[in-house]
Coordinates of N, CA, C and O in Angstrom, one line a residue:
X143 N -104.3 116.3 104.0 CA -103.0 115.9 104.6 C -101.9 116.6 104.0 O -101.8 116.9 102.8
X144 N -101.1 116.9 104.8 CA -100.1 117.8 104.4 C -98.7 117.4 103.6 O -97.8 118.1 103.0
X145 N -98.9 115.8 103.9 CA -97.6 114.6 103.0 C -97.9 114.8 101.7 O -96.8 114.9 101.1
X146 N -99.1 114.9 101.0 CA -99.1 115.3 99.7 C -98.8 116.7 99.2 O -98.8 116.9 98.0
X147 N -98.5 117.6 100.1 CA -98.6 119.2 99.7 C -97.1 119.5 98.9 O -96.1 118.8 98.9
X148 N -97.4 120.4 98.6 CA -96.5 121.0 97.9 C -95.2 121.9 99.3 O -95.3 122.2 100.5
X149 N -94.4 122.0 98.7 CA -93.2 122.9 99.6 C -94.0 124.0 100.6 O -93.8 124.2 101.7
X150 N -94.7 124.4 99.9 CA -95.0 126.2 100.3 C -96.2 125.2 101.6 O -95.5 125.0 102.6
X151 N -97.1 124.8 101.7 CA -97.8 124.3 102.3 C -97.5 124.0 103.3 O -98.1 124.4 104.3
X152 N -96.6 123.1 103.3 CA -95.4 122.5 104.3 C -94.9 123.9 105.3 O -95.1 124.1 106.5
X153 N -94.1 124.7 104.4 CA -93.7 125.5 105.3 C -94.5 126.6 105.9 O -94.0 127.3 106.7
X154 N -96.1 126.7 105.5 CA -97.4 127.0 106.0 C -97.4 126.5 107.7 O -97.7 127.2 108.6
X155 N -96.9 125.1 107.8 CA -97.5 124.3 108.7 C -96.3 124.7 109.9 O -96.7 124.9 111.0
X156 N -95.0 124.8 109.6 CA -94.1 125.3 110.3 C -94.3 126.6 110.9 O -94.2 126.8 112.2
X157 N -94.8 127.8 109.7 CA -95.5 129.0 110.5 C -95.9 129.0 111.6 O -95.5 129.7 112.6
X158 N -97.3 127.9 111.6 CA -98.5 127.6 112.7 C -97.5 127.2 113.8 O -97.8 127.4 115.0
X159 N -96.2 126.7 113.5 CA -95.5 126.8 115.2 C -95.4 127.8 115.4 O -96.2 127.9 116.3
X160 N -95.1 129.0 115.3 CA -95.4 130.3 115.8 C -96.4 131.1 116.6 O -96.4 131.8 117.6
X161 N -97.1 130.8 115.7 CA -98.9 131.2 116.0 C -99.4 131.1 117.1 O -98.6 130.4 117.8
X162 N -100.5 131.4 117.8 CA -101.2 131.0 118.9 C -101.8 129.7 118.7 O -101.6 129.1 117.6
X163 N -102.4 129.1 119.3 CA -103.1 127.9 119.5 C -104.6 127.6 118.9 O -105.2 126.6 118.6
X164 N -105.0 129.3 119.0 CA -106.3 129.7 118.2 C -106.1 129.6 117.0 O -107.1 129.3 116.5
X165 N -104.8 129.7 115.8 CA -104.8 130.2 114.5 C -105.3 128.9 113.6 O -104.5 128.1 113.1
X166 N -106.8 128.7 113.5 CA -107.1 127.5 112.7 C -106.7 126.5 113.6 O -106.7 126.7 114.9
X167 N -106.4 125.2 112.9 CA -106.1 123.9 113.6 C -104.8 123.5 114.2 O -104.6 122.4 114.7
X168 N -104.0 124.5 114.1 CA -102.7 124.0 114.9 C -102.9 124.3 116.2 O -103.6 125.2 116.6
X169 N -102.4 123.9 116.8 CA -102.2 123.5 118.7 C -100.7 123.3 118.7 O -100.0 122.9 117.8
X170 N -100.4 123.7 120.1 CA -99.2 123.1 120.8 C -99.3 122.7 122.1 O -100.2 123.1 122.9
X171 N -97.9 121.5 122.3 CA -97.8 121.1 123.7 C -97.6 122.8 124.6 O -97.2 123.8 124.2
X172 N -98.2 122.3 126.0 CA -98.4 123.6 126.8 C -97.0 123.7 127.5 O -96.7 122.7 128.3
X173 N -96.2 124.6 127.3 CA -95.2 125.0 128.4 C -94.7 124.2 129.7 O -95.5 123.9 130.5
X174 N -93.5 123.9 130.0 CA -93.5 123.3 131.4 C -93.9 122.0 130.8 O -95.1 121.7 130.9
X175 N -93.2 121.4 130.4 CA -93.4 119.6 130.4 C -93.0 118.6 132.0 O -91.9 118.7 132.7
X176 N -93.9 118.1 132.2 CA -93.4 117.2 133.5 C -92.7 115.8 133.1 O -92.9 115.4 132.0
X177 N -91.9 115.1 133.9 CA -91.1 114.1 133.6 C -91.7 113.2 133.0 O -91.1 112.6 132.1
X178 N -93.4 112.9 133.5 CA -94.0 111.5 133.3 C -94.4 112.2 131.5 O -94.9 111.3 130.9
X179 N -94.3 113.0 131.0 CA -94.8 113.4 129.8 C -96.0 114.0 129.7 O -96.8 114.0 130.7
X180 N -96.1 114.5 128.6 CA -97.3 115.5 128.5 C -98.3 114.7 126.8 O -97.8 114.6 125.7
X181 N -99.6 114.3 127.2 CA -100.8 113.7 126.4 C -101.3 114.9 125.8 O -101.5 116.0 126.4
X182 N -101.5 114.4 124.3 CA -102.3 115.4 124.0 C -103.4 114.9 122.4 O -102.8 114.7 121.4
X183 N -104.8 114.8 122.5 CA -105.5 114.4 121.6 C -105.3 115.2 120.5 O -104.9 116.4 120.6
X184 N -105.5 114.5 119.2 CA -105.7 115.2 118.3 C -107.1 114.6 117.0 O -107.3 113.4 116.6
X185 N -107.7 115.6 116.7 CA -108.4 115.1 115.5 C -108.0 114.8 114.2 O -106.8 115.1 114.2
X186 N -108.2 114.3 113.2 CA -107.8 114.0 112.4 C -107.7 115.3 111.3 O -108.5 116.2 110.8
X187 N -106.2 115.0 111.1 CA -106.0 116.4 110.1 C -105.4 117.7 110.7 O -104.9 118.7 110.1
X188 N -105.9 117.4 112.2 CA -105.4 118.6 113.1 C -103.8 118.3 113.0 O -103.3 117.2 112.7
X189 N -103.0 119.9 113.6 CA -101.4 120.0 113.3 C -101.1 120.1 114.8 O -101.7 120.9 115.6
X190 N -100.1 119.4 115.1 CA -99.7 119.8 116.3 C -98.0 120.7 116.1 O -97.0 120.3 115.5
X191 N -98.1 121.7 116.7 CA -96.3 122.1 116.9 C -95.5 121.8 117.9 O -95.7 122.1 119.1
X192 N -94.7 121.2 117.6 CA -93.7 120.3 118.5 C -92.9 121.7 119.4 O -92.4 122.7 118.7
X193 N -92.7 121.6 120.9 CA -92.1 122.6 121.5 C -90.8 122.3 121.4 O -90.5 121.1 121.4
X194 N -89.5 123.5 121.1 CA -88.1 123.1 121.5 C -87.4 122.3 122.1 O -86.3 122.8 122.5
X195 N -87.7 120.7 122.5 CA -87.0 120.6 123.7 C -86.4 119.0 122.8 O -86.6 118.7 121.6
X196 N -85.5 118.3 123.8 CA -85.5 117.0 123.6 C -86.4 116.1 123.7 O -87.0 116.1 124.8
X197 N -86.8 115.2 122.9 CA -88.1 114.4 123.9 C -88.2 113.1 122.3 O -87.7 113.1 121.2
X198 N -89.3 112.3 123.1 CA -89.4 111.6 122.4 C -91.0 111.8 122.2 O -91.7 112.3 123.0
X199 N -91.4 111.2 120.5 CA -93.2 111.6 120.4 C -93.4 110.1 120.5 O -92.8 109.2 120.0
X200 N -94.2 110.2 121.3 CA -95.1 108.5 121.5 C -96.2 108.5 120.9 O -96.9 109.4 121.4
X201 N -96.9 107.7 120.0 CA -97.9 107.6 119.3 C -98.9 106.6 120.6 O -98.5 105.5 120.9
X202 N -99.7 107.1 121.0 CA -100.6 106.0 122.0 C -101.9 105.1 121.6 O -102.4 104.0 121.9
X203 N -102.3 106.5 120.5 CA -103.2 105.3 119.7 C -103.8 105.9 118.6 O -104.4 106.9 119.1
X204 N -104.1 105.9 117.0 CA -104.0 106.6 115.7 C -103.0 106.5 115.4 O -102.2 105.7 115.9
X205 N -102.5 107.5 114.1 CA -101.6 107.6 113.2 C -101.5 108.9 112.7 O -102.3 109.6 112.1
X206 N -100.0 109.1 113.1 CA -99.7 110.5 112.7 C -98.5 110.7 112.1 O -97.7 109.8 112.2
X207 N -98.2 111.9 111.2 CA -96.8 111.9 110.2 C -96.4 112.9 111.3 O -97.1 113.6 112.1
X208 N -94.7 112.8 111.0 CA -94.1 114.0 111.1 C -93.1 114.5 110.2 O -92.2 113.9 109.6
X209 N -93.3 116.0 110.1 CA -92.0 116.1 109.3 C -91.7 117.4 110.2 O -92.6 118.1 110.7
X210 N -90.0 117.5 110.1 CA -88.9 118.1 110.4 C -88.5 119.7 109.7 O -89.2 119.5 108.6
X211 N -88.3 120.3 109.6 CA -87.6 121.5 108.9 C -86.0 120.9 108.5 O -85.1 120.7 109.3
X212 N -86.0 120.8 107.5 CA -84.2 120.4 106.8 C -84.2 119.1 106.5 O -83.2 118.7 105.9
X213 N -85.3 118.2 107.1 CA -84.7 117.0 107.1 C -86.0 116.5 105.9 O -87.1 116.7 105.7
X214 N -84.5 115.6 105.3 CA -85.6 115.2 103.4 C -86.6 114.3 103.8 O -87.5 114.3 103.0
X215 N -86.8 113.3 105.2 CA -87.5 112.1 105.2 C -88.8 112.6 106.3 O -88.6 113.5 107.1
X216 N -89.9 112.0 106.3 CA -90.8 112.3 107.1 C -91.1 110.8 108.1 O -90.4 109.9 108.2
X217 N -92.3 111.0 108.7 CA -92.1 109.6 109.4 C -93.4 109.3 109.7 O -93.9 110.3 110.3
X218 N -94.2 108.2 109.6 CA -95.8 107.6 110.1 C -95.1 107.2 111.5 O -94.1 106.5 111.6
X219 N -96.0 107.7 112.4 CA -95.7 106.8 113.6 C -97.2 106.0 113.7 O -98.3 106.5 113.3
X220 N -97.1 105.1 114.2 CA -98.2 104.5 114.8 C -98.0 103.8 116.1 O -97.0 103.8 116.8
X221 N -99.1 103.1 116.5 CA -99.4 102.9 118.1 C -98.0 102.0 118.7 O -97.4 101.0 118.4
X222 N -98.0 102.8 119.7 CA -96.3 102.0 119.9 C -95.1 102.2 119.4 O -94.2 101.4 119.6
X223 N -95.0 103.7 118.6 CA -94.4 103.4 117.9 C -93.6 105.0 118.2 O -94.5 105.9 118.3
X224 N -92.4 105.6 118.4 CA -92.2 106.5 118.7 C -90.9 107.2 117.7 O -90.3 106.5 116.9
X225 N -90.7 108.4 117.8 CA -89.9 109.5 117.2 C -89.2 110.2 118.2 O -89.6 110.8 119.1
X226 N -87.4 110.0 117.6 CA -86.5 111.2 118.8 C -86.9 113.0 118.0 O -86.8 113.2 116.8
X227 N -87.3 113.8 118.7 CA -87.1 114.9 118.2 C -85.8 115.8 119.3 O -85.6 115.6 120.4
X228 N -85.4 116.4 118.7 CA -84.2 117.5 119.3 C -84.5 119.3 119.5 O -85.0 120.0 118.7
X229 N -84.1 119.5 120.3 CA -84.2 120.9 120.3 C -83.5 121.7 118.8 O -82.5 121.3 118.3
X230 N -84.1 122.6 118.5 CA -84.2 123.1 117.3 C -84.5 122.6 115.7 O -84.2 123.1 114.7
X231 N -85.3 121.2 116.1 CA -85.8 120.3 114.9 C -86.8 121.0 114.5 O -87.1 120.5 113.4
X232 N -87.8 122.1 114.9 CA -88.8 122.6 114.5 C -89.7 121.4 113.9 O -89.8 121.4 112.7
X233 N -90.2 120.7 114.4 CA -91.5 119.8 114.2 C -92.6 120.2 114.5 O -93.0 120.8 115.4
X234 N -93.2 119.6 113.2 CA -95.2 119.4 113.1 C -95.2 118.0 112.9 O -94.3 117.2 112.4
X235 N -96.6 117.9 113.5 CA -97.3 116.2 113.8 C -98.6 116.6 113.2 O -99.3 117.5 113.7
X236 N -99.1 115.7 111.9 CA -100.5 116.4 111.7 C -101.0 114.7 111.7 O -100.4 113.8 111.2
X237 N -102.3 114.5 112.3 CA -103.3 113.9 112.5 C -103.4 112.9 111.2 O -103.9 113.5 110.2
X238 N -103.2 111.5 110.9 CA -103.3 111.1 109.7 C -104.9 110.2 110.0 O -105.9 110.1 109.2
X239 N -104.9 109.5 111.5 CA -106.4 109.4 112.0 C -106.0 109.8 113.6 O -104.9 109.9 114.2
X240 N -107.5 110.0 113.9 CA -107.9 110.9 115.1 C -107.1 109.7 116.0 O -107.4 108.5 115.7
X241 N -106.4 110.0 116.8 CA -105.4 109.4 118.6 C -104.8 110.3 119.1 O -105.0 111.5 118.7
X242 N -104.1 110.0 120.1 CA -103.6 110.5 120.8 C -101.8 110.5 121.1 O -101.4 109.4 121.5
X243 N -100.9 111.3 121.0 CA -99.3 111.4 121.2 C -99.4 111.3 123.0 O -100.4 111.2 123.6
X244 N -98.3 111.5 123.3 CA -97.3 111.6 124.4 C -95.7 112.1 123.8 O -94.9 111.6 123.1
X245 N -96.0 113.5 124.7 CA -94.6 113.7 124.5 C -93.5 113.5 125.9 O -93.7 114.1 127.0
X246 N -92.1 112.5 125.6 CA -91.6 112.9 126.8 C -90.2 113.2 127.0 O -89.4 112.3 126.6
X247 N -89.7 114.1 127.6 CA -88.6 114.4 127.6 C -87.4 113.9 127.6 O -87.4 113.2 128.6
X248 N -86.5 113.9 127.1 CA -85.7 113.1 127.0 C -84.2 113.7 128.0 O -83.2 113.0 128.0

């Protein structure tokens, strides 16, 4: 889990927003979000990178952290339980148990 890591780690995980979808375990939401939101599974441990936009993360069912770039506090979401993110917040969501998000635009 990446809540325990050290700085450098952390900003490992930020990289993987960059990256392709192949690099190891990070993934991202696919381009072109539709109104009703975009689902997306993840395994446990797996990283998701959060796309630029406004939107809210919906936790649908598991438990996932997020943390921010700049920002000191992170966040457990669980089922029901959601996150505002903002365009240029640079967010990762890593898998704390295997469920599923929704992201939707805001």
């Amino acid at each position: 889990s990446l809540i325990c890591q050290p700085p450098e780690r952390r900003r490992a995980a930020f990289a993987a927003r960059r990256a392709p979808a192949s690099a190891g375990n990070a993934t991202e939401f696919p381009i072109g979000m539709h109104a009703a939101g975009v689902e997306h599974a993840l395994a446990k441990d797996q990283l998701l990178a959060l796309p630029d936009v406004n939107a809210q993360l919906v936790c649908l069912e598991g438990e996932f952290w997020l943390t921010r770039e700049g920002d000191g506090e992170d966040y457990i979401v669980g089922p029901g339980r959601s996150v505002t993110v903002r365009r240029g917040d640079r967010a990762v969501v890593e898998a704390l148990q295997a469920g599923r998000v929704r992201l939707v635009p805001a």
